[in-house]
Tab-separated table of C-alpha atoms and ligand atoms in Angstrom:
chain	number	residue	atom	x	y	z
A	8	MET	CA	-0.176	0.025	0.047
A	9	LYS	CA	1.782	3.169	-0.791
A	10	GLU	CA	0.900	5.921	0.918
A	11	ASN	CA	-2.484	8.166	-0.700
A	12	ASN	CA	-3.724	11.789	-0.138
A	13	LEU	CA	-6.937	10.545	-1.987
A	14	THR	CA	-10.428	12.699	-1.295
A	15	ILE	CA	-13.796	11.945	-2.570
A	16	TYR	CA	-16.656	14.261	-2.854
A	17	ASN	CA	-19.439	12.306	-0.527
A	18	SER	CA	-22.667	13.186	-2.007
A	19	LEU	CA	-23.841	12.155	1.703
A	20	SER	CA	-22.101	14.574	3.536
A	21	ARG	CA	-21.793	16.992	0.510
A	22	LYS	CA	-17.897	18.015	1.154
A	23	LYS	CA	-14.877	15.849	-0.009
A	24	GLU	CA	-13.616	13.265	2.536
A	25	LYS	CA	-10.136	11.831	3.626
A	26	PHE	CA	-10.741	8.459	1.544
A	27	GLU	CA	-9.831	5.894	4.412
A	28	PRO	CA	-12.001	2.213	3.526
A	29	LEU	CA	-13.511	0.693	6.266
A	30	ASN	CA	-10.751	-2.534	5.144
A	31	PRO	CA	-7.062	-1.235	3.722
A	32	PRO	CA	-5.720	-2.912	1.240
A	33	PHE	CA	-9.368	-4.327	0.196
A	34	THR	CA	-12.344	-1.819	-1.114
A	35	GLY	CA	-15.522	-2.407	-2.832
A	36	MET	CA	-17.246	-0.810	-4.882
A	37	TYR	CA	-21.237	-0.718	-6.626
A	38	VAL	CA	-21.958	1.268	-9.198
A	39	CYS	CA	-25.578	0.749	-10.816
A	40	GLY	CA	-25.468	0.170	-14.141
A	41	PRO	CA	-27.468	-0.405	-17.233
A	42	THR	CA	-31.264	-1.697	-17.832
A	43	VAL	CA	-30.700	-3.390	-20.827
A	44	TYR	CA	-33.422	-3.262	-23.491
A	45	GLY	CA	-31.882	-1.392	-25.846
A	46	ASP	CA	-28.394	-0.088	-27.179
A	47	ALA	CA	-26.247	2.272	-25.130
A	48	HIS	CA	-26.116	5.762	-25.540
A	49	LEU	CA	-23.339	8.791	-24.602
A	50	GLY	CA	-25.312	8.431	-21.533
A	51	HIS	CA	-24.473	5.083	-20.159
A	52	ALA	CA	-20.564	6.393	-21.502
A	53	ARG	CA	-20.248	8.583	-18.218
A	54	PRO	CA	-21.207	6.840	-15.470
A	55	ALA	CA	-18.977	3.797	-17.176
A	56	VAL	CA	-16.129	5.483	-17.881
A	57	THR	CA	-16.333	7.495	-14.401
A	58	PHE	CA	-16.122	4.456	-11.877
A	59	ASP	CA	-13.692	2.492	-14.706
A	60	LEU	CA	-11.178	5.732	-13.595
A	61	VAL	CA	-11.795	5.791	-10.197
A	62	PHE	CA	-11.293	1.789	-10.462
A	63	ARG	CA	-8.120	2.088	-11.834
A	64	TYR	CA	-7.114	4.968	-9.711
A	65	LEU	CA	-7.632	3.146	-7.082
A	66	LYS	CA	-5.714	-0.344	-8.081
A	67	PHE	CA	-3.213	2.208	-8.957
A	68	LEU	CA	-3.035	3.662	-5.782
A	69	GLY	CA	-2.329	-0.387	-4.776
A	70	TYR	CA	-6.022	-1.130	-3.281
A	71	LYS	CA	-7.676	-4.620	-3.714
A	72	VAL	CA	-10.665	-3.375	-5.504
A	73	ARG	CA	-13.672	-5.585	-5.743
A	74	TYR	CA	-16.034	-3.446	-8.277
A	75	VAL	CA	-19.829	-4.457	-8.552
A	76	ARG	CA	-21.962	-3.442	-11.100
A	77	ASN	CA	-24.541	-4.695	-12.103
A	78	ILE	CA	-27.281	-5.325	-14.815
A	79	THR	CA	-31.124	-4.615	-14.422
A	80	ASP	CA	-33.434	-7.030	-16.530
A	81	VAL	CA	-35.877	-6.661	-14.368
A	82	GLY	CA	-38.262	-4.623	-12.450
A	83	HIS	CA	-37.580	-1.043	-13.897
A	84	LEU	CA	-40.973	0.315	-14.688
A	85	GLU	CA	-41.675	3.073	-17.641
A	86	ASN	CA	-40.953	6.315	-15.988
A	87	ASP	CA	-38.817	5.052	-13.006
A	88	ALA	CA	-42.637	4.703	-11.420
A	89	ASP	CA	-44.698	1.527	-9.807
A	90	ALA	CA	-46.680	1.666	-12.492
A	91	GLY	CA	-46.362	1.303	-16.340
A	92	GLU	CA	-45.082	-1.868	-17.791
A	93	ASP	CA	-41.401	-3.289	-17.219
A	94	LYS	CA	-39.096	-1.929	-19.855
A	95	ILE	CA	-37.536	-5.103	-20.406
A	96	ALA	CA	-40.835	-7.138	-21.108
A	97	LYS	CA	-42.024	-4.535	-23.342
A	98	ARG	CA	-39.110	-4.987	-25.884
A	99	ALA	CA	-39.785	-8.431	-25.728
A	100	ARG	CA	-43.382	-7.580	-26.750
A	101	LEU	CA	-42.690	-5.352	-29.732
A	102	GLU	CA	-39.758	-8.038	-30.602
A	103	GLN	CA	-42.032	-10.956	-30.270
A	104	ILE	CA	-39.039	-13.043	-27.889
A	105	GLU	CA	-38.630	-14.048	-24.546
A	106	PRO	CA	-37.431	-11.299	-22.392
A	107	MET	CA	-34.165	-12.832	-21.589
A	108	GLU	CA	-33.123	-12.996	-25.073
A	109	VAL	CA	-33.467	-8.934	-25.108
A	110	VAL	CA	-31.862	-8.957	-22.141
A	111	GLN	CA	-28.672	-11.090	-23.519
A	112	TYR	CA	-28.715	-9.532	-26.999
A	113	TYR	CA	-28.038	-6.172	-25.171
A	114	THR	CA	-25.868	-7.042	-22.466
A	115	ASP	CA	-23.434	-8.296	-24.985
A	116	ARG	CA	-23.797	-4.862	-26.926
A	117	TYR	CA	-23.415	-3.113	-24.209
A	118	HIS	CA	-20.207	-5.246	-23.192
A	119	GLY	CA	-19.205	-4.814	-26.929
A	120	ASP	CA	-19.246	-0.877	-26.400
A	121	MET	CA	-17.328	-0.894	-23.057
A	122	ASP	CA	-14.982	-3.027	-24.391
A	123	LEU	CA	-14.526	-0.743	-27.051
A	124	LEU	CA	-13.971	2.309	-24.791
A	125	ASN	CA	-11.193	0.008	-22.587
A	126	VAL	CA	-13.421	-0.028	-20.172
A	127	MET	CA	-12.019	-2.630	-17.347
A	128	LYS	CA	-14.740	-5.139	-16.620
A	129	PRO	CA	-16.236	-5.827	-13.284
A	130	SER	CA	-14.874	-8.332	-10.290
A	131	ILE	CA	-18.672	-9.124	-10.736
A	132	GLU	CA	-21.702	-8.651	-12.885
A	133	PRO	CA	-24.280	-9.671	-11.319
A	134	ARG	CA	-27.791	-9.518	-12.772
A	135	ALA	CA	-30.917	-8.748	-10.424
A	136	SER	CA	-32.993	-11.808	-11.874
A	137	GLY	CA	-30.488	-14.019	-10.678
A	138	HIS	CA	-31.082	-12.993	-7.219
A	139	ILE	CA	-34.725	-13.207	-6.387
A	140	ILE	CA	-34.389	-15.344	-3.175
A	141	GLU	CA	-32.533	-12.881	-1.589
A	142	GLN	CA	-34.767	-10.093	-2.719
A	143	ILE	CA	-37.704	-12.253	-1.279
A	144	GLU	CA	-35.782	-12.525	2.171
A	145	MET	CA	-34.862	-8.509	2.484
A	146	VAL	CA	-38.567	-8.415	1.756
A	147	LYS	CA	-39.402	-10.524	4.600
A	148	LYS	CA	-36.881	-8.662	6.786
A	149	ILE	CA	-38.098	-5.162	6.117
A	150	LEU	CA	-41.650	-5.767	7.371
A	151	SER	CA	-40.606	-8.239	9.902
A	152	GLN	CA	-38.762	-4.863	10.771
A	153	GLY	CA	-42.417	-2.753	10.465
A	154	PHE	CA	-41.462	-0.575	7.829
A	155	ALA	CA	-43.472	-2.336	4.914
A	156	TYR	CA	-46.862	-3.527	4.252
A	157	GLU	CA	-48.873	-6.029	2.539
A	158	SER	CA	-51.210	-4.843	0.100
A	159	GLU	CA	-53.016	-6.675	-1.983
A	160	GLY	CA	-50.293	-8.984	-3.014
A	161	SER	CA	-47.551	-6.361	-3.144
A	162	VAL	CA	-45.488	-5.080	-0.405
A	163	TYR	CA	-44.659	-1.404	-0.262
A	164	PHE	CA	-42.108	0.450	1.618
A	165	ASP	CA	-43.650	2.732	4.528
A	166	VAL	CA	-41.746	5.589	4.120
A	167	THR	CA	-43.886	7.936	6.615
A	168	LYS	CA	-43.618	5.194	9.187
A	169	TYR	CA	-39.142	5.149	8.288
A	170	ASN	CA	-39.240	8.218	8.211
A	171	ASN	CA	-40.514	9.198	11.450
A	172	GLU	CA	-37.323	7.106	12.875
A	173	HIS	CA	-35.020	7.696	10.448
A	174	HIS	CA	-34.295	10.395	8.110
A	175	TYR	CA	-36.239	10.004	4.125
A	176	GLY	CA	-34.413	12.487	2.041
A	177	ILE	CA	-31.043	12.486	3.538
A	178	LEU	CA	-29.437	11.750	0.624
A	179	SER	CA	-31.729	14.098	-1.640
A	180	GLY	CA	-31.676	17.070	0.982
A	181	ARG	CA	-35.561	16.628	0.216
A	182	LYS	CA	-38.300	16.360	2.930
A	183	LEU	CA	-40.992	13.467	3.523
A	184	GLU	CA	-43.936	16.511	3.383
A	185	ASP	CA	-42.611	18.113	-0.029
A	186	MET	CA	-41.906	14.731	-1.755
A	187	ILE	CA	-45.304	14.045	-0.929
A	188	ALA	CA	-47.109	17.229	-2.393
A	189	THR	CA	-45.486	17.180	-5.429
A	190	THR	CA	-45.928	13.010	-6.025
A	191	ARG	CA	-48.362	13.035	-8.815
A	192	GLU	CA	-51.440	10.043	-8.359
A	193	LEU	CA	-50.846	7.453	-10.665
A	194	GLU	CA	-53.456	5.225	-12.016
A	195	GLY	CA	-52.523	1.994	-9.627
A	196	GLN	CA	-51.610	3.166	-7.153
A	197	GLU	CA	-54.510	3.134	-5.076
A	198	GLU	CA	-53.275	0.136	-2.549
A	199	LYS	CA	-50.540	2.241	-1.233
A	200	LYS	CA	-51.006	4.158	1.886
A	201	ASN	CA	-49.255	6.833	0.799
A	202	PRO	CA	-47.915	8.527	-3.212
A	203	ALA	CA	-44.268	8.416	-1.371
A	204	ASP	CA	-44.417	4.453	-0.349
A	205	PHE	CA	-42.830	2.631	-3.288
A	206	ALA	CA	-43.077	-1.004	-4.421
A	207	LEU	CA	-40.794	-3.489	-2.522
A	208	TRP	CA	-42.546	-6.349	-4.351
A	209	LYS	CA	-45.086	-6.259	-7.008
A	210	LYS	CA	-47.658	-8.044	-8.113
A	211	ALA	CA	-47.799	-9.433	-11.473
A	212	GLN	CA	-50.779	-8.518	-13.468
A	213	PRO	CA	-51.893	-11.414	-16.085
A	214	GLU	CA	-50.286	-10.218	-18.716
A	215	HIS	CA	-46.799	-10.075	-16.983
A	216	ILE	CA	-44.569	-12.614	-18.639
A	217	MET	CA	-41.391	-12.069	-16.042
A	218	ARG	CA	-43.007	-13.476	-12.885
A	219	TRP	CA	-41.767	-15.442	-9.737
A	220	PRO	CA	-43.127	-17.356	-6.803
A	221	SER	CA	-43.366	-14.935	-3.644
A	222	PRO	CA	-44.827	-15.454	-0.306
A	223	TRP	CA	-47.182	-12.405	-1.228
A	224	SER	CA	-48.173	-13.170	-4.671
A	225	GLU	CA	-46.496	-14.566	-7.855
A	226	GLY	CA	-44.809	-11.392	-9.165
A	227	PHE	CA	-41.459	-9.420	-9.282
A	228	PRO	CA	-39.314	-7.538	-7.173
A	229	GLY	CA	-39.530	-3.651	-7.064
A	230	TRP	CA	-36.413	-1.923	-9.038
A	231	HIS	CA	-34.985	-0.059	-5.908
A	232	LEU	CA	-34.657	-3.365	-4.456
A	233	GLU	CA	-31.941	-5.255	-6.017
A	234	CYS	CA	-29.154	-3.488	-5.393
A	235	SER	CA	-29.523	-2.654	-1.986
A	236	VAL	CA	-29.649	-6.834	-2.611
A	237	MET	CA	-26.630	-7.309	-4.273
A	238	GLY	CA	-24.351	-4.181	-2.758
A	239	THR	CA	-25.076	-6.421	0.773
A	240	LYS	CA	-24.475	-9.640	-0.884
A	241	TYR	CA	-20.925	-9.113	-2.184
A	242	LEU	CA	-19.658	-6.172	-0.188
A	243	GLY	CA	-21.337	-6.546	3.128
A	244	GLU	CA	-23.747	-4.837	5.280
A	245	HIS	CA	-21.374	-1.697	5.315
A	246	PHE	CA	-18.704	-1.272	2.118
A	247	ASP	CA	-16.952	1.897	1.295
A	248	ILE	CA	-17.976	3.277	-2.071
A	249	HIS	CA	-21.311	3.250	-4.344
A	250	GLY	CA	-21.699	5.169	-6.922
A	251	GLY	CA	-24.034	5.871	-10.307
A	252	GLY	CA	-25.407	8.638	-12.473
A	253	MET	CA	-27.068	11.888	-11.050
A	254	ASP	CA	-30.240	11.181	-11.954
A	255	LEU	CA	-30.152	8.430	-9.865
A	256	LEU	CA	-29.955	9.951	-6.591
A	257	PHE	CA	-33.687	10.143	-6.153
A	258	PRO	CA	-35.775	7.821	-5.423
A	259	HIS	CA	-32.999	5.166	-6.254
A	260	HIS	CA	-30.336	5.370	-3.975
A	261	GLU	CA	-32.602	7.327	-1.347
A	262	SER	CA	-34.360	4.193	-1.663
A	263	GLU	CA	-31.646	2.016	-0.778
A	264	ILE	CA	-30.276	3.863	2.281
A	265	ALA	CA	-34.167	3.074	3.666
A	266	GLN	CA	-34.083	-0.449	2.564
A	267	SER	CA	-30.900	-1.269	4.082
A	268	VAL	CA	-31.331	0.802	7.501
A	269	ALA	CA	-34.682	-0.665	7.758
A	270	ALA	CA	-33.427	-4.219	6.684
A	271	ASN	CA	-30.222	-4.234	8.705
A	272	GLY	CA	-29.908	-0.820	10.949
A	273	ARG	CA	-27.376	0.746	9.362
A	274	HIS	CA	-26.058	3.205	6.900
A	275	PRO	CA	-25.421	0.969	4.193
A	276	VAL	CA	-22.420	2.946	2.235
A	277	LYS	CA	-19.301	5.555	3.484
A	278	TYR	CA	-18.618	7.181	0.108
A	279	TRP	CA	-21.695	7.834	-2.424
A	280	VAL	CA	-20.469	8.813	-5.732
A	281	HIS	CA	-22.717	10.668	-8.656
A	282	ASN	CA	-21.571	11.212	-12.075
A	283	ASN	CA	-23.325	14.695	-13.112
A	284	MET	CA	-25.191	13.988	-16.745
A	285	ILE	CA	-24.474	15.069	-20.526
A	286	THR	CA	-26.074	17.402	-22.011
A	287	LEU	CA	-27.135	17.884	-25.870
A	288	ASN	CA	-27.737	21.677	-26.651
A	289	GLY	CA	-28.336	21.973	-22.774
A	290	GLN	CA	-30.884	19.635	-22.493
A	291	LYS	CA	-30.765	16.064	-20.681
A	292	MET	CA	-30.466	13.592	-22.885
A	293	GLY	CA	-31.936	9.512	-22.725
A	294	LYS	CA	-34.169	7.445	-24.440
A	295	SER	CA	-36.977	8.167	-22.960
A	296	LEU	CA	-36.426	11.784	-24.311
A	297	GLY	CA	-35.886	10.844	-27.750
A	298	ASN	CA	-32.759	12.407	-27.951
A	299	ALA	CA	-30.172	9.817	-27.386
A	300	ILE	CA	-27.110	9.066	-30.277
A	301	SER	CA	-26.253	5.631	-29.365
A	302	LEU	CA	-22.485	4.619	-28.777
A	303	GLN	CA	-22.842	2.917	-31.905
A	304	ASP	CA	-23.728	5.741	-34.036
A	305	PHE	CA	-21.167	8.292	-32.817
A	306	PHE	CA	-18.480	5.349	-33.973
A	307	ALA	CA	-20.299	4.598	-37.136
A	308	GLY	CA	-21.180	8.959	-37.597
A	309	ASN	CA	-24.555	7.690	-38.334
A	310	HIS	CA	-27.082	10.287	-37.003
A	311	ARG	CA	-28.104	13.173	-38.288
A	312	LEU	CA	-26.952	15.002	-35.836
A	313	LEU	CA	-23.240	14.054	-35.687
A	314	GLU	CA	-20.904	15.762	-38.622
A	315	LYS	CA	-18.402	12.918	-38.526
A	316	PRO	CA	-17.488	9.545	-37.117
A	317	TYR	CA	-16.391	9.673	-33.536
A	318	SER	CA	-14.154	6.657	-32.032
A	319	PRO	CA	-14.525	5.185	-29.409
A	320	MET	CA	-11.460	6.634	-27.681
A	321	ASN	CA	-12.361	10.087	-28.612
A	322	ILE	CA	-15.428	9.298	-27.210
A	323	ARG	CA	-13.637	8.400	-23.601
A	324	PHE	CA	-11.273	11.148	-23.954
A	325	PHE	CA	-13.533	14.042	-24.518
A	326	ILE	CA	-15.723	12.627	-21.139
A	327	LEU	CA	-12.554	12.513	-19.231
A	328	GLN	CA	-11.768	16.000	-20.078
A	329	ALA	CA	-14.278	17.295	-17.803
A	330	HIS	CA	-14.631	16.223	-14.193
A	331	TYR	CA	-17.184	13.741	-13.750
A	332	ARG	CA	-19.490	15.758	-11.246
A	333	SER	CA	-19.712	18.696	-14.068
A	334	THR	CA	-22.564	18.300	-16.776
A	335	LEU	CA	-20.609	17.331	-20.271
A	336	ASP	CA	-21.903	19.231	-22.773
A	337	PHE	CA	-21.968	17.606	-26.246
A	338	SER	CA	-21.127	19.672	-29.509
A	339	ASN	CA	-19.981	18.379	-33.251
A	340	GLU	CA	-17.487	21.113	-32.184
A	341	ALA	CA	-16.465	20.171	-28.451
A	342	LEU	CA	-16.224	16.659	-29.610
A	343	GLN	CA	-13.316	17.674	-33.177
A	344	GLY	CA	-11.534	19.975	-30.065
A	345	SER	CA	-11.714	17.190	-28.026
A	346	GLU	CA	-10.363	14.575	-30.925
A	347	LYS	CA	-7.277	17.341	-31.430
A	348	GLY	CA	-6.362	17.103	-27.645
A	349	PHE	CA	-6.378	13.532	-27.573
A	350	ARG	CA	-4.004	13.243	-30.795
A	351	ARG	CA	-1.499	15.990	-29.339
A	352	LEU	CA	-1.285	13.951	-26.430
A	353	MET	CA	-0.646	10.596	-28.204
A	354	SER	CA	1.620	12.372	-30.600
A	355	ALA	CA	3.701	13.468	-28.278
A	356	TYR	CA	3.907	10.624	-26.185
A	357	SER	CA	5.086	8.825	-29.313
A	358	LEU	CA	7.756	11.603	-29.562
A	359	LEU	CA	9.171	11.199	-25.786
A	360	GLU	CA	9.831	7.298	-26.322
A	361	LYS	CA	12.119	8.098	-29.304
A	362	ILE	CA	14.202	10.569	-26.663
A	363	LYS	CA	17.363	9.747	-25.791
A	364	PRO	CA	19.256	10.979	-22.797
A	365	ALA	CA	21.763	13.853	-22.138
A	366	GLY	CA	23.437	15.647	-20.089
A	367	ASN	CA	21.725	17.071	-16.373
A	368	SER	CA	18.643	17.312	-15.916
A	369	THR	CA	16.696	20.482	-16.961
A	370	PHE	CA	13.477	20.215	-15.411
A	371	ASP	CA	11.866	18.618	-12.075
A	372	VAL	CA	10.611	15.195	-13.442
A	373	ASN	CA	9.600	14.661	-9.656
A	374	ALA	CA	7.449	17.869	-9.104
A	375	PHE	CA	6.016	17.168	-12.806
A	376	ARG	CA	4.919	13.056	-11.420
A	377	SER	CA	3.510	14.948	-7.778
A	378	ARG	CA	1.003	17.206	-10.379
A	379	CYS	CA	-0.879	14.140	-11.835
A	380	LEU	CA	-1.096	12.438	-8.810
A	381	GLU	CA	-2.168	15.596	-6.288
A	382	ALA	CA	-4.652	16.112	-9.391
A	383	MET	CA	-6.164	12.721	-9.390
A	384	ASP	CA	-5.891	12.955	-5.849
A	385	ASP	CA	-8.493	15.733	-5.504
A	386	ASP	CA	-11.467	13.588	-5.786
A	387	PHE	CA	-10.551	12.308	-9.719
A	388	ASN	CA	-9.964	15.438	-11.391
A	389	SER	CA	-9.063	14.104	-14.472
A	390	PRO	CA	-8.981	17.060	-16.385
A	391	VAL	CA	-6.151	18.923	-14.170
A	392	LEU	CA	-4.800	15.629	-14.813
A	393	ILE	CA	-4.987	16.187	-18.862
A	394	ALA	CA	-3.879	19.930	-18.701
A	395	THR	CA	-1.042	18.509	-16.645
A	396	LEU	CA	-0.041	16.218	-19.205
A	397	PHE	CA	-0.337	19.152	-22.139
A	398	ASP	CA	1.307	20.946	-19.976
A	399	GLY	CA	4.216	18.359	-20.049
A	400	ILE	CA	4.463	18.630	-23.438
A	401	LYS	CA	6.505	22.036	-24.037
A	402	HIS	CA	9.279	20.013	-22.150
A	403	ILE	CA	8.775	16.651	-24.173
A	404	ASN	CA	8.903	19.436	-27.721
A	405	GLY	CA	12.326	21.208	-25.207
A	406	LEU	CA	13.588	17.538	-25.068
A	407	LYS	CA	13.541	17.086	-28.848
A	408	GLU	CA	14.938	20.314	-30.119
A	409	GLY	CA	17.708	19.469	-27.879
A	410	LYS	CA	16.756	22.923	-25.663
A	411	GLU	CA	16.187	20.848	-22.736
A	412	SER	CA	17.657	17.064	-21.617
A	413	LEU	CA	17.411	14.858	-18.902
A	414	THR	CA	19.355	12.292	-17.339
A	415	GLN	CA	19.306	8.378	-18.080
A	416	ASN	CA	16.768	7.925	-14.643
A	417	ASP	CA	14.767	10.791	-15.313
A	418	LEU	CA	14.278	10.265	-18.131
A	419	GLU	CA	12.954	6.924	-17.624
A	420	SER	CA	10.557	7.986	-14.970
A	421	PHE	CA	9.539	11.063	-16.790
A	422	ARG	CA	8.191	8.236	-19.461
A	423	THR	CA	7.074	5.909	-17.245
A	424	THR	CA	4.288	8.934	-15.661
A	425	TYR	CA	3.076	9.317	-18.901
A	426	ARG	CA	2.684	6.038	-19.471
A	427	GLU	CA	1.351	5.026	-15.945
A	428	PHE	CA	-1.594	8.506	-16.476
A	429	ILE	CA	-2.332	7.868	-20.005
A	430	PHE	CA	-2.488	3.906	-20.383
A	431	ASP	CA	-2.951	2.856	-16.721
A	432	VAL	CA	-5.269	6.021	-15.045
A	433	LEU	CA	-7.495	7.723	-17.924
A	434	GLY	CA	-7.155	4.288	-20.145
A	435	LEU	CA	-6.258	5.025	-23.405
A	436	LEU	CA	-5.190	3.763	-26.426
A	437	PRO	CA	-3.468	4.046	-29.438
A	438	GLU	CA	-5.364	4.143	-31.800
A	439	GLU	CA	-4.314	2.249	-35.152
A	440	ASP	CA	-5.528	4.496	-37.454
A	441	ASP	CA	-2.954	7.240	-35.840
A	442	SER	CA	-0.083	5.356	-36.018
A	443	LYS	CA	-0.634	5.345	-39.782
A	444	GLY	CA	-1.077	8.571	-39.594
A	445	GLU	CA	2.267	9.139	-38.213
A	446	LEU	CA	3.491	6.399	-40.697
A	447	VAL	CA	2.259	8.682	-43.054
A	448	SER	CA	3.544	12.350	-41.563
A	449	SER	CA	6.929	10.445	-41.395
A	450	LEU	CA	7.673	9.444	-44.613
A	451	MET	CA	6.601	12.997	-45.660
A	452	GLN	CA	9.152	14.400	-43.914
A	453	THR	CA	11.766	12.201	-45.731
A	454	ILE	CA	10.204	12.799	-49.289
A	455	LEU	CA	10.228	16.491	-48.640
A	456	SER	CA	13.954	17.011	-46.702
A	457	VAL	CA	15.281	14.758	-49.685
A	458	ARG	CA	13.102	17.238	-52.537
A	459	GLN	CA	14.685	20.239	-50.263
A	460	LYS	CA	18.479	18.987	-50.907
A	461	VAL	CA	17.557	18.828	-54.440
A	462	ARG	CA	16.359	22.176	-54.470
A	463	ALA	CA	19.397	23.331	-53.336
A	464	GLU	CA	21.778	22.029	-55.453
A	465	LYS	CA	19.433	23.705	-58.264
A	466	ASN	CA	18.215	20.296	-59.356
A	467	PHE	CA	14.580	21.517	-60.446
A	468	ALA	CA	13.572	19.126	-62.892
A	469	LEU	CA	13.978	16.378	-60.137
A	470	SER	CA	12.151	18.749	-57.246
A	471	ASP	CA	9.332	19.473	-59.763
A	472	MET	CA	8.820	15.709	-60.205
A	473	ILE	CA	8.354	14.902	-56.994
A	474	ARG	CA	5.914	17.330	-56.395
A	475	ASP	CA	4.313	15.951	-59.306
A	476	GLU	CA	4.585	12.704	-58.506
A	477	LEU	CA	2.687	13.246	-55.131
A	478	ALA	CA	0.299	15.535	-56.906
A	479	ARG	CA	-0.657	12.450	-58.563
A	480	ILE	CA	-1.306	11.004	-55.462
A	481	ASN	CA	-3.541	13.875	-53.987
A	482	ILE	CA	-0.817	15.033	-51.999
A	483	LYS	CA	-0.601	18.981	-52.139
A	484	ILE	CA	3.511	20.442	-51.716
A	485	LYS	CA	3.320	24.061	-51.071
A	486	ASP	CA	6.697	26.064	-50.658
A	487	THR	CA	6.729	28.245	-48.038
A	488	LYS	CA	10.032	30.340	-46.515
A	489	GLU	CA	10.151	28.316	-43.271
A	490	GLY	CA	10.307	25.157	-45.852
A	491	ALA	CA	7.923	22.855	-47.559
A	492	GLU	CA	4.163	22.210	-46.137
A	493	TRP	CA	1.609	19.152	-47.573
A	494	GLU	CA	-1.571	18.288	-47.167
A	495	ILE	CA	-4.161	15.546	-48.023
A	496	GLY	CA	-5.776	16.951	-51.006
A	497	GLU	CA	-10.287	17.006	-50.727
B	15	LIG	ZN1	-29.209	0.979	-8.349
């Protein structure tokens, strides 16, 4: 275990806290994964990349991390409410296939997208439908503690009763009175004592396909229950980090806390961590809002709002260029800007790999490395880390031009710093196209310097021939005072 100064912003205390895991060097992290009823979009990529960064950095610091990210395959009803059709069952009905075929198909697609984004696999990826027995057990426990009631074959969490002894709203900062006043009375909710109560178990309607036997009815678990159950099962009744998108803070995570406190008598999580949303022209992005662009469409450039394809590493870099607690607004301009930045960083890094040690060290490599660590220790501040890595490019260029130098040891540690922070921590990968582009660019530099020599010897026939031959393959040469420039024609 290395010494570290990591601080994490805790949504529960609403301030940054020093990271002190319950059981070092072990630490546990639970993150709410996708409901698999359609292709992943940019809004799914953000929590995945955010908590991948957290996972990677905790490992980098030497922690043994058990990372649990669930798959929701049952119980997530439309509009996140206790009424309406199950999102997966609805897709199965529309496509006339078995619900678990929908789950398998979109889980595989999700994994494919995550692999392309270089998101590491979680240690455990449990499914809600694989934990029905444990969910029934937890409902029994909450009932026996008196914080739930049965009504018409369904079981509801008694929010009012809970709030008299504990605080329903501790995470979101909401007050129960306000919640009750603003909760809409939805159809099919008459069986609740109070509109703020939420389902722990729902009796299945005759047309509902996904159903399991229980002491109360044939039915299915409420959406919030699975995460309490699977978090407890794999990480214990009290664990270090629980993450997810800000949109899950209420009611999902608020209800998770209430369920765990009601069943186990203790608050389940030490650090609650939430990533902010991705907006599209300032508007929230979401499948239910109809403005979500799938990741596959981004990779293929296949959407009316996209000017061109954007590679997975470009998307990853774009997400990491904003701090996870800031909103991130999508635009073609922003993505193209971050694409340039990504290429610049990667080519500076490959240049660094080719530099030779020389003389004395003209700058402090340890101080540079400390700045990188400080950025990440400050609540995983990836944009500051990236800015620091960009800052180092002037040293890389100085080294290349011979204006600066590093000893063998310092050069090695400068390289290691770049390598570790770019690949291990930020999880970026060099793109194949980039390396080809780089090869073309070094070839062109070679051709242009030969041509420069030919011109200096006043062999204009040969120099024009080189220019014309290149023009034939659509490469244009422009002679300027500083030398020749080249570009690929339209
Ligand atoms: Zn969850």
